[in-house]
PDB file of C-alpha atoms in Angstrom:
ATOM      1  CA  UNK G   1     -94.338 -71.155  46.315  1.00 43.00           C
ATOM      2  CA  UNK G   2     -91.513 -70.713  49.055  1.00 48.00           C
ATOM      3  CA  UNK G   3     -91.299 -73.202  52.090  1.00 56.00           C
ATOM      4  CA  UNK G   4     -93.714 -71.784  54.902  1.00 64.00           C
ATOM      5  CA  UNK G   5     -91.817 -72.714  58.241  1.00 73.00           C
ATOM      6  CA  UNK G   6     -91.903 -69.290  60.248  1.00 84.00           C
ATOM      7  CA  UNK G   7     -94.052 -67.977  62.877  1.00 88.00           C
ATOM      8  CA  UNK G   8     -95.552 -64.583  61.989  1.00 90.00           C
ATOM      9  CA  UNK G   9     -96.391 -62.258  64.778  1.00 93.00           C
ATOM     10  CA  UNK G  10     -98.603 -59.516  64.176  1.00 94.00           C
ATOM     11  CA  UNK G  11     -99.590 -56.629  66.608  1.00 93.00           C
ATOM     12  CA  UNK G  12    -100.335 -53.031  67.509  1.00 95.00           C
ATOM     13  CA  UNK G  13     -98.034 -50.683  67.517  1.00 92.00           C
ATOM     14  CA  UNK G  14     -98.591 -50.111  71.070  1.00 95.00           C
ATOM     15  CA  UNK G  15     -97.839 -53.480  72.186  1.00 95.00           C
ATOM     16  CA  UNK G  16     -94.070 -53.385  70.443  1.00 92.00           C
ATOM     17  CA  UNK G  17     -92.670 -54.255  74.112  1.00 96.00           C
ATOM     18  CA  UNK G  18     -95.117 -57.187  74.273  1.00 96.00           C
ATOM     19  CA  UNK G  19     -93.476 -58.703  71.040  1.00 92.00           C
ATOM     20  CA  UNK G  20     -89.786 -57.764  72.331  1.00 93.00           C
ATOM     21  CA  UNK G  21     -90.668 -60.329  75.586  1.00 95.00           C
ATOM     22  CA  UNK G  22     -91.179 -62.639  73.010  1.00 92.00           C
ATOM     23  CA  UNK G  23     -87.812 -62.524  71.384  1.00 90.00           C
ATOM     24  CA  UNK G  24     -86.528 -62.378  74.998  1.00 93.00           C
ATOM     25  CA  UNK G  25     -88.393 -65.692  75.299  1.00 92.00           C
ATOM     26  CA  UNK G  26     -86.845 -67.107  72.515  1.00 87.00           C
ATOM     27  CA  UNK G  27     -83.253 -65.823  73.433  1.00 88.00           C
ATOM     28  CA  UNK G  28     -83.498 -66.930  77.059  1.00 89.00           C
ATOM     29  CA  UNK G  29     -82.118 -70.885  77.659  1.00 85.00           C
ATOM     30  CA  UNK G  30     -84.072 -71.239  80.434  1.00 83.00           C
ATOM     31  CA  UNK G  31     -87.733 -70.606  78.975  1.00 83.00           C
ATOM     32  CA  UNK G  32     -88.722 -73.294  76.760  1.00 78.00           C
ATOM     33  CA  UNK G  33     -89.940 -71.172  74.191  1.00 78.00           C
ATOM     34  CA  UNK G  34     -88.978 -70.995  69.967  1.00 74.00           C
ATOM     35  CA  UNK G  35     -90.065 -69.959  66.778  1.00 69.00           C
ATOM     36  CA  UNK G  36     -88.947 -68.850  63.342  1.00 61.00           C
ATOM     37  CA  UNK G  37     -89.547 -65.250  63.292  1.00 62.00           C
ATOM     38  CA  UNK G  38     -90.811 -64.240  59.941  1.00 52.00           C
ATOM     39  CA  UNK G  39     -90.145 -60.829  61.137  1.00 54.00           C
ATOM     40  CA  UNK G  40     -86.420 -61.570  60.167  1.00 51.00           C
ATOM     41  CA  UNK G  41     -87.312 -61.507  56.587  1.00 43.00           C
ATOM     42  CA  UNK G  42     -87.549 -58.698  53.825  1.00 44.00           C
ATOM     43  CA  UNK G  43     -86.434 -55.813  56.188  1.00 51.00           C
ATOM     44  CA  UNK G  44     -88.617 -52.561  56.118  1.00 53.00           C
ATOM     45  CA  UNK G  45     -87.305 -49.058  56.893  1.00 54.00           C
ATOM     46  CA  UNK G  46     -89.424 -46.690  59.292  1.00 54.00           C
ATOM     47  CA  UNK G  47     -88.264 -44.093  55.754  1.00 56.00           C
ATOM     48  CA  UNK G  48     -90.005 -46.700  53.261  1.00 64.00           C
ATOM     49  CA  UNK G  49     -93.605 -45.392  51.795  1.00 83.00           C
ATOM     50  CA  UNK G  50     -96.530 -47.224  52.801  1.00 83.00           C
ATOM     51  CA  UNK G  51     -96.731 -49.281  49.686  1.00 86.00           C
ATOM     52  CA  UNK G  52     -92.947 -50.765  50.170  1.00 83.00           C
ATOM     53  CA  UNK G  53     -94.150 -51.526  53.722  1.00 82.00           C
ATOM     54  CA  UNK G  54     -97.176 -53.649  52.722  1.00 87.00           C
ATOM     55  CA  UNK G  55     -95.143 -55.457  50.728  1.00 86.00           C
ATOM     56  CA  UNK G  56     -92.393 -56.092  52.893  1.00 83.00           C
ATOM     57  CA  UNK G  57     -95.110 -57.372  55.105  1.00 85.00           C
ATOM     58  CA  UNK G  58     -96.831 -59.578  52.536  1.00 88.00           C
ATOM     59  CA  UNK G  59     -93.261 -61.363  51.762  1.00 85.00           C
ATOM     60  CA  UNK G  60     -92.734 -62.127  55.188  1.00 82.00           C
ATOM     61  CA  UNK G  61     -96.688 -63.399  55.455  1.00 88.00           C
ATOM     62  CA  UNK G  62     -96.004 -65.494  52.253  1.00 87.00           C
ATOM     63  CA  UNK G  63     -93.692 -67.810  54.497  1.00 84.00           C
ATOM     64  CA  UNK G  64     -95.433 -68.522  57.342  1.00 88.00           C
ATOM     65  CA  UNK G  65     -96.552 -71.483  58.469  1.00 91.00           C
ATOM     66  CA  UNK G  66     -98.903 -70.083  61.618  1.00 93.00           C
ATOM     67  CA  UNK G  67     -99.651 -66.547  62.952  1.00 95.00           C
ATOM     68  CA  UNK G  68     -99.059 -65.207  66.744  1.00 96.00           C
ATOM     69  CA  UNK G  69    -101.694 -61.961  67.257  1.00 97.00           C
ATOM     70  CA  UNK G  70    -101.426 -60.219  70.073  1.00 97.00           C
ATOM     71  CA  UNK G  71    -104.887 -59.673  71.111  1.00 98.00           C
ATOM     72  CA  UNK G  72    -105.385 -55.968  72.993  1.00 98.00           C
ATOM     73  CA  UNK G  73    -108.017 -53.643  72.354  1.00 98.00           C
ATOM     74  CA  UNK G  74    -105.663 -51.454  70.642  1.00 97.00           C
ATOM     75  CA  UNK G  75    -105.324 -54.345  68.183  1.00 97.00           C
ATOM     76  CA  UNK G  76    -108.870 -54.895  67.897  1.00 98.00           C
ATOM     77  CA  UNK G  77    -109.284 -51.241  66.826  1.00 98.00           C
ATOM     78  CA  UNK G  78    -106.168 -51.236  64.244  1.00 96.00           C
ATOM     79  CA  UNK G  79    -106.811 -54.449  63.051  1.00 97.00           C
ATOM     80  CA  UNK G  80    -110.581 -53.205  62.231  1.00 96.00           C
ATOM     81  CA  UNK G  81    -109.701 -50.359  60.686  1.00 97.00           C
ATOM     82  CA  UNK G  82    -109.094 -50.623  57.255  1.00 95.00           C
ATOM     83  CA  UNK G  83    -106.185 -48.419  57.006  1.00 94.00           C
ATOM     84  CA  UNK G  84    -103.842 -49.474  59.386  1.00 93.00           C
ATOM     85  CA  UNK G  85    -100.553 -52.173  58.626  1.00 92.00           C
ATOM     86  CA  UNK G  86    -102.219 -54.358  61.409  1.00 94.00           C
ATOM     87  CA  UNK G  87    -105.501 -54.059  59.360  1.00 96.00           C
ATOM     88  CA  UNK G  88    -103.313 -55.233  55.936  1.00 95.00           C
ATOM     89  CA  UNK G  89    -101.609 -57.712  57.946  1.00 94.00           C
ATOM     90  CA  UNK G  90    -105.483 -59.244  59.035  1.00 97.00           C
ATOM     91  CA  UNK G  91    -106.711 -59.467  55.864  1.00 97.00           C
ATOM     92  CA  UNK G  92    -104.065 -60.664  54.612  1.00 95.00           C
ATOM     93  CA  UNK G  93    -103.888 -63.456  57.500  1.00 95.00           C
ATOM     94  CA  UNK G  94    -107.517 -63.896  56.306  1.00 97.00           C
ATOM     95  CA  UNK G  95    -106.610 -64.826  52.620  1.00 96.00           C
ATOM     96  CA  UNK G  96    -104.098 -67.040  53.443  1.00 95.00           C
ATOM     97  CA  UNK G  97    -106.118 -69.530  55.043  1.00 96.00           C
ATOM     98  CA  UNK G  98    -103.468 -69.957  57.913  1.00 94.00           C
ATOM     99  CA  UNK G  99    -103.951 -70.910  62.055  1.00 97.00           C
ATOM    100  CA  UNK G 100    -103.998 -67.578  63.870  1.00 97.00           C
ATOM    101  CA  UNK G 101    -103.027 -68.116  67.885  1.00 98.00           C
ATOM    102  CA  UNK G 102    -104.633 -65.078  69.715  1.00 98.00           C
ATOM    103  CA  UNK G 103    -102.300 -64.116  72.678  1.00 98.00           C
ATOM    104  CA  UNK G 104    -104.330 -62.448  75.083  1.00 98.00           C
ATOM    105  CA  UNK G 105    -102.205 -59.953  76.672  1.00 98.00           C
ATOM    106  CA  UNK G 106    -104.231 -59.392  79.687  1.00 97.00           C
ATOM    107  CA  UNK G 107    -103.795 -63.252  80.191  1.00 97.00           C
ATOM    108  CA  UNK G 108    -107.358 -63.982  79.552  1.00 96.00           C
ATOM    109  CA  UNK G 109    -107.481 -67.809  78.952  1.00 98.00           C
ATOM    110  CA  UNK G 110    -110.761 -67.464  77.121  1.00 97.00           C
ATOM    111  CA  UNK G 111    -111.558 -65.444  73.838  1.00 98.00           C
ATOM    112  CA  UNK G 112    -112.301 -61.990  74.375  1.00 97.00           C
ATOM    113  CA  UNK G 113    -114.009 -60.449  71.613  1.00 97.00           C
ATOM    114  CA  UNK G 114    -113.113 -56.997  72.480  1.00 97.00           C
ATOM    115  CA  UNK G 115    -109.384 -58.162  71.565  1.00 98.00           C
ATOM    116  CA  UNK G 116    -109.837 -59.447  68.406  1.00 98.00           C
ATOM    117  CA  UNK G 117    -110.003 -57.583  64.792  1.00 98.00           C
ATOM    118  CA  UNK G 118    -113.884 -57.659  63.304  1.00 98.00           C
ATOM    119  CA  UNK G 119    -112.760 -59.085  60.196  1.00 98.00           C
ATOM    120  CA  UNK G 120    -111.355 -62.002  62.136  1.00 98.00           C
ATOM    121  CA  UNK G 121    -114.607 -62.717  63.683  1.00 97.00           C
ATOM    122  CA  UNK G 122    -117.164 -61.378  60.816  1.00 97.00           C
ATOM    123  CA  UNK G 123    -115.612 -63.720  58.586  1.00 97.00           C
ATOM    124  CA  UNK G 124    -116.135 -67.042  61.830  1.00 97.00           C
ATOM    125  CA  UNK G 125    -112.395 -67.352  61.054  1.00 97.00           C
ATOM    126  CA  UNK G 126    -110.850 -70.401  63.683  1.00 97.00           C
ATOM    127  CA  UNK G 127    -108.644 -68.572  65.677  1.00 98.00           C
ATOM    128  CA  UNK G 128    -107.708 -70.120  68.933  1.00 98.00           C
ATOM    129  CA  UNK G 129    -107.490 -67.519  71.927  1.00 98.00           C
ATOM    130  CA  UNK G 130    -104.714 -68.211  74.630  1.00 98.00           C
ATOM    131  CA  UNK G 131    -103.206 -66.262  77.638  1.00 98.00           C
ATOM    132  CA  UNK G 132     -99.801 -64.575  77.049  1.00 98.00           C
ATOM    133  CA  UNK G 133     -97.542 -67.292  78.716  1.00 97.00           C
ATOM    134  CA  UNK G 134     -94.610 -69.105  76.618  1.00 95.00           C
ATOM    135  CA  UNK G 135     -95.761 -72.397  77.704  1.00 95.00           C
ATOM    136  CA  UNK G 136     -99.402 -72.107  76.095  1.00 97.00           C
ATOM    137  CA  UNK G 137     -98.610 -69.665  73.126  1.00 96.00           C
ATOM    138  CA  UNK G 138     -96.162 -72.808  72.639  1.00 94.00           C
ATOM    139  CA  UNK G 139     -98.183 -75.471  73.390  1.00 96.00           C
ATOM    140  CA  UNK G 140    -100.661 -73.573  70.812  1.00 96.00           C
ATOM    141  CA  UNK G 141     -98.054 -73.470  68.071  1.00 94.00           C
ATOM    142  CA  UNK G 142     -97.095 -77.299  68.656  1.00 93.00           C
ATOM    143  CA  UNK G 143    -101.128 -79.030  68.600  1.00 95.00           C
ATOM    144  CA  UNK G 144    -103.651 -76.364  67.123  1.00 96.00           C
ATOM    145  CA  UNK G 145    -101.814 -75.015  64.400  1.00 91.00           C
ATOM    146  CA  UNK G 146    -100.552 -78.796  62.664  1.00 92.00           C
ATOM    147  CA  UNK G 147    -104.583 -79.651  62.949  1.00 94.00           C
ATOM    148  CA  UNK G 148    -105.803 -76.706  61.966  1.00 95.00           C
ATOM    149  CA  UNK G 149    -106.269 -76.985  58.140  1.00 91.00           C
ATOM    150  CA  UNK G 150    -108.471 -80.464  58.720  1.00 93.00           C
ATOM    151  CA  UNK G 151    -110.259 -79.292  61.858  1.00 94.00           C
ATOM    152  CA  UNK G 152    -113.628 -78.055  59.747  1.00 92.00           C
ATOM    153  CA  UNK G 153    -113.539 -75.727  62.732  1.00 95.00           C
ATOM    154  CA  UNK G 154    -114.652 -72.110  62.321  1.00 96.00           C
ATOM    155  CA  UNK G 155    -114.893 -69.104  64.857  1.00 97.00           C
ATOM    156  CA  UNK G 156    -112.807 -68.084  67.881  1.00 97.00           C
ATOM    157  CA  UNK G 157    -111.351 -71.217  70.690  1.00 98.00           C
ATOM    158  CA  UNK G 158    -109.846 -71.642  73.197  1.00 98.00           C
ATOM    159  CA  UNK G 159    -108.495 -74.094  75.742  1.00 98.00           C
ATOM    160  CA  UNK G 160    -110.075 -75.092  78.645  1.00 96.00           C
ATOM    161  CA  UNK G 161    -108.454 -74.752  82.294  1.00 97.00           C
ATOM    162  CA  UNK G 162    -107.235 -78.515  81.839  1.00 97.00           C
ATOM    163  CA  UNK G 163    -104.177 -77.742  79.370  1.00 97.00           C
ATOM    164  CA  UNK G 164    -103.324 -74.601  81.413  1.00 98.00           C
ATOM    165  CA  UNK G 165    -102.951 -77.038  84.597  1.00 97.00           C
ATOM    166  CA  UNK G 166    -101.389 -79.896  82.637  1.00 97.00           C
ATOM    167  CA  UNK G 167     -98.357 -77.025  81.503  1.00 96.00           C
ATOM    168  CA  UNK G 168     -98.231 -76.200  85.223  1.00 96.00           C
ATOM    169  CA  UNK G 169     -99.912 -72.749  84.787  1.00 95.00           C
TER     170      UNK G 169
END
C-alpha cells in the first residue's frame, strides 16, 4: 500500500475557479493555509478516454489521507449521478473509508443537504460540513480528519458557531 499523506480535493466541474483559490491559498505566505495536493499525482490529459481518467483519479485517491469536497448543488447533482468523474470520485471516497471535509461554497457553516452527493448521505457516511474559509477548511483538516477513523460517528457534521469565533471568523 503507498503512504497516504495528501489532501484530495474533489469537485464539479463548474466550481474549477473555487479549487484554483485554493492553490492560491496554499501559494500565498500570508494565508495560513497547506496541503498536499493529490491532484499533483498521475497526470490526466483532457485527450485521455474515460477509462485512463478514472484511473488516473483512483491513483491519486489511493494516497490520500483526507478528502476536501466542494459542496454546490452542481456537485450534489454530478456527484449523484452515476456517470459523472465526480460521481466515480464519490464512490470511490465511499470505499475508501476516508474523512471527507464538505466545503460549503456558499459559506454555509452548517450541512446543507442540497450540497452534498446522495450516495454520501444514503450511505450516513461522517462527513463534516464547513464554510469555504482557509482557516476552518484547515482547522477541519488538522482535528476532524486525525479522529475520524475512531469517532463511531456516522452522517453529515458540522461545527458549531464556537470554533468559527475561536479562528476569528
Amino acid at each position: 500500500m503507498s503512504y497516504r499523506n495528501k489532501t484530495y480535493v474533489a469537485f464539479a466541474s463548474e466550481d474549477i475557479r473555487s479549487y484554483w483559490l485554493m492553490e492560491a491559498w496554499r501559494d500565498n505566505d500570508h494565508i495560513d493555509f497547506d496541503f498536499f495536493d493529490a491532484h499533483d499525482l498521475y497526470v490526466a490529459r483532457d485527450t485521455s478516454q474515460p477509462e485512463s481518467i478514472k484511473a488516473r483519479l483512483r491513483e491519486r485517491m489511493k494516497n490520500a489521507k483526507q478528502f476536501v469536497l466542494l459542496g454546490s448543488r452542481s456537485a450534489k447533482a454530478k456527484g449523484g449521478d452515476g456517470k459523472s468523474f465526480l460521481a466515480y470520485e464519490v464512490q470511490n471516497m465511499i470505499s475508501l473509508d476516508l474523512p471527507i471535509v464538505v466545503a460549503n461554497l456558499d459559506q454555509d457553516r452548517e450541512v446543507d443537504r442540497n450540497f452534498i452527493p446522495t450516495p454520501l448521505l444514503d450511505a450516513d457516511y461522517y462527513t463534516l460540513s464547513v464554510s469555504f474559509q482557509p482557516a476552518i477548511i484547515m482547522y477541519a483538516l488538522n482535528n476532524y480528519a486525525p479522529q475520524y477513523a475512531a469517532s463511531g460517528k456516522t452522517g453529515p457534521h458540522y461545527y458549531n458557531e464556537s470554533h468559527y469565533k475561536k479562528l476569528g471568523l
